[in-house]
mmCIF file of C-alpha atoms in Angstrom:
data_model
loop_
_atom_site.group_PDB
_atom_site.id
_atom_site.type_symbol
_atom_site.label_atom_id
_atom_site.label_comp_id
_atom_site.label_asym_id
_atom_site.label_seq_id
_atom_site.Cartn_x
_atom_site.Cartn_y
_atom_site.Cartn_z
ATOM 1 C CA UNK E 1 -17.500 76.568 -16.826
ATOM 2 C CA UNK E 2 -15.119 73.988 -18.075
ATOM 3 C CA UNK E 3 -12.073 72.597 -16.666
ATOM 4 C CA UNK E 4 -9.041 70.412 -18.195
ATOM 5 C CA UNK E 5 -8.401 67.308 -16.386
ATOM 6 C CA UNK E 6 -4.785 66.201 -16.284
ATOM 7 C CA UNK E 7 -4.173 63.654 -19.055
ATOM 8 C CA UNK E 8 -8.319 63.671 -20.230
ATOM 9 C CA UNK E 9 -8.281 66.244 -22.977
ATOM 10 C CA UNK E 10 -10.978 67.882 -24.067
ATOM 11 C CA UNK E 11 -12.138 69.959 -21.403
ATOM 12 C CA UNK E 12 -15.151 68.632 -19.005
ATOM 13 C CA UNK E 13 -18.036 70.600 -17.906
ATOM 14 C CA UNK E 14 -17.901 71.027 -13.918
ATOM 15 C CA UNK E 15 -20.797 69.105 -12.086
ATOM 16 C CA UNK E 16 -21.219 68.974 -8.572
ATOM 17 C CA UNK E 17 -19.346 71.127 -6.506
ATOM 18 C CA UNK E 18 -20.279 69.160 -2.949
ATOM 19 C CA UNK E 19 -18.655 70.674 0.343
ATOM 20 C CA UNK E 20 -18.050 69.419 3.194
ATOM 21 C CA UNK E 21 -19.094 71.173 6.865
ATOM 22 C CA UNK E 22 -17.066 70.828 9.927
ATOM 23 C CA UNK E 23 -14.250 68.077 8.870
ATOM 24 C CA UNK E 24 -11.906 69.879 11.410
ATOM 25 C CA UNK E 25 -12.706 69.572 15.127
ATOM 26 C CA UNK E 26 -10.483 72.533 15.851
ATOM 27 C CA UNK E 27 -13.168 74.479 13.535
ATOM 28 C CA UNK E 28 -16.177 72.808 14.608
ATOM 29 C CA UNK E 29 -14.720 74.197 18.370
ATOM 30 C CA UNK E 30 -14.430 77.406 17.006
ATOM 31 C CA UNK E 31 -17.951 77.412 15.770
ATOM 32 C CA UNK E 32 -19.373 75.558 18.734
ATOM 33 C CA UNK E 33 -20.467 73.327 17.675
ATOM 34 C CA UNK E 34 -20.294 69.362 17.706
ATOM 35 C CA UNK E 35 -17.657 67.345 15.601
ATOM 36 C CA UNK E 36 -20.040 65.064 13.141
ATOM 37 C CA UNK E 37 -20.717 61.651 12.965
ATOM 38 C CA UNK E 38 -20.467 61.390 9.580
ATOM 39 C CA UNK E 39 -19.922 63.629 6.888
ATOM 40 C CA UNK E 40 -21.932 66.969 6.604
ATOM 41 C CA UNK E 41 -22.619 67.873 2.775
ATOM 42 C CA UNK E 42 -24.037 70.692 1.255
ATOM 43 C CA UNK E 43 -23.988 71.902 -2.127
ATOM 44 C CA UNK E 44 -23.104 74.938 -4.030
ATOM 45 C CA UNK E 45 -24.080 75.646 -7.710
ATOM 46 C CA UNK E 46 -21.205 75.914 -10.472
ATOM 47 C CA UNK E 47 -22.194 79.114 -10.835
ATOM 48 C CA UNK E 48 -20.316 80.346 -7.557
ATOM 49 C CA UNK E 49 -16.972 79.027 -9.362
ATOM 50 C CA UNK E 50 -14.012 81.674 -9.618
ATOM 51 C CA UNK E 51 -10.843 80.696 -11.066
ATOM 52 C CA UNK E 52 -7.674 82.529 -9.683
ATOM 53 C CA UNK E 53 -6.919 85.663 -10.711
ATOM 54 C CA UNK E 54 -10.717 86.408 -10.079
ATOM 55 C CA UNK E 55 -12.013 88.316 -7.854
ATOM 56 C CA UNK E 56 -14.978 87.859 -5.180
ATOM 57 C CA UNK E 57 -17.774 90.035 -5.264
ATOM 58 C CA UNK E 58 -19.324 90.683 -1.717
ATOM 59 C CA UNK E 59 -22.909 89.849 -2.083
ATOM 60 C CA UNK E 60 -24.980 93.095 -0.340
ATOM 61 C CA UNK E 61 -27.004 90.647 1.677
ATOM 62 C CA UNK E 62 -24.559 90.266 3.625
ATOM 63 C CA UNK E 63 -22.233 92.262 6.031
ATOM 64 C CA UNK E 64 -20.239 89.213 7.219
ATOM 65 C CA UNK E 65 -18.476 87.302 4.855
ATOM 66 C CA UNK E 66 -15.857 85.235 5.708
ATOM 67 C CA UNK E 67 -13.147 83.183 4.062
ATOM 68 C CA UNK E 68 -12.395 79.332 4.187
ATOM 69 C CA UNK E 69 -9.705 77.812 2.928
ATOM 70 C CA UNK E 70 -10.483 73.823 1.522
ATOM 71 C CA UNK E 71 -7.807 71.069 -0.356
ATOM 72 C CA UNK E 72 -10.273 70.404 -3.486
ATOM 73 C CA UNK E 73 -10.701 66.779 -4.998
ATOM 74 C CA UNK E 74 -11.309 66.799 -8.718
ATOM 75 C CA UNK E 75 -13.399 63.858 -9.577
ATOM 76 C CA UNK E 76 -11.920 62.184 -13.392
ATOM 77 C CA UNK E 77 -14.284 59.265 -13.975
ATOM 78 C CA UNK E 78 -17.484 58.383 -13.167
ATOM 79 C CA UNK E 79 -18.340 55.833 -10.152
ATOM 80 C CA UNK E 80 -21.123 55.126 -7.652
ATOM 81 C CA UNK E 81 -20.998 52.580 -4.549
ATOM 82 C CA UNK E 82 -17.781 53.165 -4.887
ATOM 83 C CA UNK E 83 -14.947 51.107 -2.639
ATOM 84 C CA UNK E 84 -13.059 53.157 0.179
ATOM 85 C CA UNK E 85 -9.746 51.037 -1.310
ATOM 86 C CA UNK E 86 -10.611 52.680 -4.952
ATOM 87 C CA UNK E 87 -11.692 55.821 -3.982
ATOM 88 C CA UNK E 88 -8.374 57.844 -4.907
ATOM 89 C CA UNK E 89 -8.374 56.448 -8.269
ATOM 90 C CA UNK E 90 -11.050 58.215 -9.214
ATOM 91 C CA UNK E 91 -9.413 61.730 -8.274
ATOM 92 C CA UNK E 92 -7.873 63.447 -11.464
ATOM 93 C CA UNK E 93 -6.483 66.278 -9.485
ATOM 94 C CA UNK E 94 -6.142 68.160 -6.678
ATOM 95 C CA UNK E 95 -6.753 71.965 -6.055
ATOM 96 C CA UNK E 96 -6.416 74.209 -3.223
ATOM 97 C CA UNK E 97 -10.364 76.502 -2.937
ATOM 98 C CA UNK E 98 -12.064 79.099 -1.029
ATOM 99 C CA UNK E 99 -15.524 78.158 0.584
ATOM 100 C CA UNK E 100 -16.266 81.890 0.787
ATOM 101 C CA UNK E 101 -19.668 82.148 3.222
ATOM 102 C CA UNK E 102 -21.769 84.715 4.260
ATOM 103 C CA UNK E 103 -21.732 84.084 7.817
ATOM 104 C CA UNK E 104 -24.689 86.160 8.901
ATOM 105 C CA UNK E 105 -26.840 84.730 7.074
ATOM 106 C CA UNK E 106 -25.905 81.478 7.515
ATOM 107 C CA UNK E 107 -26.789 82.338 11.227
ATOM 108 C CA UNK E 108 -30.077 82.855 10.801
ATOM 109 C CA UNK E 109 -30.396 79.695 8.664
ATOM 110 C CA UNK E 110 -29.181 77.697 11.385
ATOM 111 C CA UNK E 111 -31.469 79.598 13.958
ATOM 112 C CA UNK E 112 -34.529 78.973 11.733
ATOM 113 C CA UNK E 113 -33.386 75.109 10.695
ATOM 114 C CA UNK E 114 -33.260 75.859 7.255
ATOM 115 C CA UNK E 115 -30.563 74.984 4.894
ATOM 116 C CA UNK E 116 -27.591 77.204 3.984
ATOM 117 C CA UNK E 117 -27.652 77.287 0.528
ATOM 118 C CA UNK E 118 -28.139 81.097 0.123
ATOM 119 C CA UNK E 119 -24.803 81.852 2.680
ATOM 120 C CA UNK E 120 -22.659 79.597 0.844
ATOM 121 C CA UNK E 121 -24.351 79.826 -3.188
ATOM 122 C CA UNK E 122 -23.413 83.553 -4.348
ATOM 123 C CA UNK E 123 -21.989 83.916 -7.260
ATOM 124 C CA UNK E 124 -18.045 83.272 -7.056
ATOM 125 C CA UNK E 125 -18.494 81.863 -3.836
ATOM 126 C CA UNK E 126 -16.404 79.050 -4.554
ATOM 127 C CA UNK E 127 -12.699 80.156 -5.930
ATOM 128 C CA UNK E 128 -10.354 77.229 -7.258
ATOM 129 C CA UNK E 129 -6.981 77.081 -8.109
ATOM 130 C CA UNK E 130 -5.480 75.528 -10.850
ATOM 131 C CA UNK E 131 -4.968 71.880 -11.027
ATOM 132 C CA UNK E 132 -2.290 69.834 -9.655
ATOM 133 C CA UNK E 133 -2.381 65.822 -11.033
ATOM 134 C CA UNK E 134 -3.621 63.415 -8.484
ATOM 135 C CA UNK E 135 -0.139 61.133 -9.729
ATOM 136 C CA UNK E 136 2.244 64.058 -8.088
ATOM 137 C CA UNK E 137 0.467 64.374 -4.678
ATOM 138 C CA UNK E 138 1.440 61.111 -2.683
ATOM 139 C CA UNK E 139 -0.435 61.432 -0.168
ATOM 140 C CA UNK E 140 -3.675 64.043 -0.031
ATOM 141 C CA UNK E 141 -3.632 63.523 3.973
ATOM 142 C CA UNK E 142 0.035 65.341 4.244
ATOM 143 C CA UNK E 143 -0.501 68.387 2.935
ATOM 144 C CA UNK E 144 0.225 71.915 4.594
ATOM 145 C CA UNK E 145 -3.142 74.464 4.098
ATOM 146 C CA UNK E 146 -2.203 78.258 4.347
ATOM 147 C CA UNK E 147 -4.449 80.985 3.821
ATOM 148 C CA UNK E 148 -2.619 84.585 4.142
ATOM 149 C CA UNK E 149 -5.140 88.015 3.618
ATOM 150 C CA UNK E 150 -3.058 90.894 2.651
ATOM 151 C CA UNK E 151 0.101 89.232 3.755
ATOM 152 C CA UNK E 152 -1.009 87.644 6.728
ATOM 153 C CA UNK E 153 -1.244 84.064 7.599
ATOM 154 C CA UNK E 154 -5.525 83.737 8.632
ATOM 155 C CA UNK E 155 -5.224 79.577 8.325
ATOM 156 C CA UNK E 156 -3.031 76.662 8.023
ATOM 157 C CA UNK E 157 -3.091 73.125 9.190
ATOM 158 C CA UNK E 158 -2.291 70.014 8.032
ATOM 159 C CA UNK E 159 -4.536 67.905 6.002
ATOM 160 C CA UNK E 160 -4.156 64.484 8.507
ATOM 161 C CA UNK E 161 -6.255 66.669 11.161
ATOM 162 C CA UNK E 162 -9.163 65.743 8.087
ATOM 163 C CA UNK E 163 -11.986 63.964 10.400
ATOM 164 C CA UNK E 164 -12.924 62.494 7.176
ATOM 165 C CA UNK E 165 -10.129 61.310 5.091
ATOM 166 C CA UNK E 166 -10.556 62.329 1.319
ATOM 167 C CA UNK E 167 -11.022 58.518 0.509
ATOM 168 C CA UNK E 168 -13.688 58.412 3.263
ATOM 169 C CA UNK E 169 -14.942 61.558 1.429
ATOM 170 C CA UNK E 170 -15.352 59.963 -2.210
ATOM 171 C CA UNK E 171 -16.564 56.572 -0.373
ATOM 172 C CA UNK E 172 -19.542 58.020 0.895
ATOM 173 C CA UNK E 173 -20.545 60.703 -1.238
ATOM 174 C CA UNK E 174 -20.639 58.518 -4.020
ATOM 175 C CA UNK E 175 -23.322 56.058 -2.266
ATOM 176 C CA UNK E 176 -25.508 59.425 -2.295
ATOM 177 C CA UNK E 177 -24.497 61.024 -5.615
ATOM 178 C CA UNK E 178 -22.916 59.610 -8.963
ATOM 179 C CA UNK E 179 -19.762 60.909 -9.344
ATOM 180 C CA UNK E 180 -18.866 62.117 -12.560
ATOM 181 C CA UNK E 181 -16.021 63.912 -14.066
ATOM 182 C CA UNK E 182 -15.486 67.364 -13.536
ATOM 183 C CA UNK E 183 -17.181 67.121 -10.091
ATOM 184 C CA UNK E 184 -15.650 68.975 -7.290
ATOM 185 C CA UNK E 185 -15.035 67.937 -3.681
ATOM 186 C CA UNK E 186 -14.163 70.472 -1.201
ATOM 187 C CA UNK E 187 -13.346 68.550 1.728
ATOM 188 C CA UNK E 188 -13.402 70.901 4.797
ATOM 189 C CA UNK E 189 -11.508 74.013 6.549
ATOM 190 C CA UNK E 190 -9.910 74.093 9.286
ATOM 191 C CA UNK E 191 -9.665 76.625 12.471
ATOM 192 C CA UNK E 192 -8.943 80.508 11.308
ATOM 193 C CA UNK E 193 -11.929 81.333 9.487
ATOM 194 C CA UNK E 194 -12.936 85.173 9.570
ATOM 195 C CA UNK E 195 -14.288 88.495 7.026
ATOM 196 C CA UNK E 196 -12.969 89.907 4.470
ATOM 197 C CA UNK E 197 -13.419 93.264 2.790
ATOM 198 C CA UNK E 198 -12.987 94.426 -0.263
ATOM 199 C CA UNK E 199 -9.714 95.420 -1.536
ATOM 200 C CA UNK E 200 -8.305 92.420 0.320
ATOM 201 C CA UNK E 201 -5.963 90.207 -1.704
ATOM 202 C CA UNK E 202 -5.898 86.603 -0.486
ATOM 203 C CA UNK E 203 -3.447 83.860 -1.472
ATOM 204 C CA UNK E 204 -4.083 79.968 -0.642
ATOM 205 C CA UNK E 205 -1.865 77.629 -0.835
ATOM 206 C CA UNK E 206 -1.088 73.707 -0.258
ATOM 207 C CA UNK E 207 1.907 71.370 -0.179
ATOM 208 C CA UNK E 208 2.980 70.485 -3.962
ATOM 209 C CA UNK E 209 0.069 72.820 -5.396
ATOM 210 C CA UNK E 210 0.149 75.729 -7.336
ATOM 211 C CA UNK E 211 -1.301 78.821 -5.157
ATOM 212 C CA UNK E 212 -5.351 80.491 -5.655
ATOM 213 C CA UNK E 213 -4.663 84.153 -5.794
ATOM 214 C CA UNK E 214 -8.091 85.812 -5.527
ATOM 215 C CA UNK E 215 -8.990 89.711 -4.853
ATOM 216 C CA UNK E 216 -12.321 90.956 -3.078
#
């Protein structure tokens, strides 16, 4: 899949889409488990990418999927080692995104120690919304998260409760990974997480961003 980076025509291939586990300590409480030292990533494939107006399709592996609602970083030029000072310069855009995870089976991965790339990798696993310029968001650590199923508010919470700011974020991923545009960040979810079923219509929104509308 391509995307179109604000002000970097032609289109760019997406790359990485690295997530972020437990960057809220209200959700890490919910989840019992402990708030992290550093920052948890994981990976899922562009192929779980779902742009709104898409719908998720509930994997039959799974009876337990739930919904998670993330602020997305779009990465616009390449960098590695990169300085906590410069990190935001090297976000194009911002997007609000759905770490959609099969929760059941990510329980048994955690029982068994393994990793949890099958709950978290289906196919359109990962919805975005459209893009947002990184010049019109002042400041990615005052935004307002809402995630409303059928009408009803599931999440919201501001982005300052971020354990790991998004600058922290790009800092230290980039001293594991290259960073190269058209990579995607998804930098946590807070408290609220739960199922959804099909039929459900979910909207996500942030502060400043244009909404994901996304259908099961």
């Amino acid at each position: 899949m391509k995307i179109e980076l604000p002000g970097a025509p032609p289109p760019v291939s997406v790359g990485k889409l690295l997530c972020i586990g437990r960057n809220y300590a209200d959700h890490a409480a919910e989840m019992q488990r402990a708030v992290p030292e550093e920052p948890m990533v994981f990976l899922k494939p562009a192929s779980a990418l779902i742009r709104t107006g898409e719908a998720v399709r509930l994997p039959p592996q799974s009876t337990n999927v739930h919904h998670e609602i993330e602020l997305v970083a779009v990465m616009g030029t390449e960098g590695k080692h990169i300085p906590e000072d410069k990190a935001l310069d090297h976000v194009a855009a911002y997007a609000v995104g759905l770490d959609m995870t099969a929760r059941d089976l990510q329980a048994k991965a955690k029982e068994r120690r393994h990793p949890w790339s099958v709950a978290k990798g289906f196919d359109t696993f990962a919805p975005l919304g459209p893009l947002t310029p990184a010049s019109e968001i002042k400041n990615p650590q005052d935004l307002t998260l809402r995630l409303s199923v059928n009408g009803d508010v599931r999440q919201e919470a501001s982005t300052e409760r971020l354990i790991f700011a998004v600058r922290n974020l790009v800092q230290y991923c980039s001293q594991i990974f290259t960073l190269t545009p058209g990579d995607l960040l998804y930098t946590g979810t807070p408290s609220g997480v739960g199922p959804v079923e099909d039929g459900d219509e979910l909207e996500a929104t942030a502060t400043g961003i244009d909404p994901l509308r996304v259908s099961v």
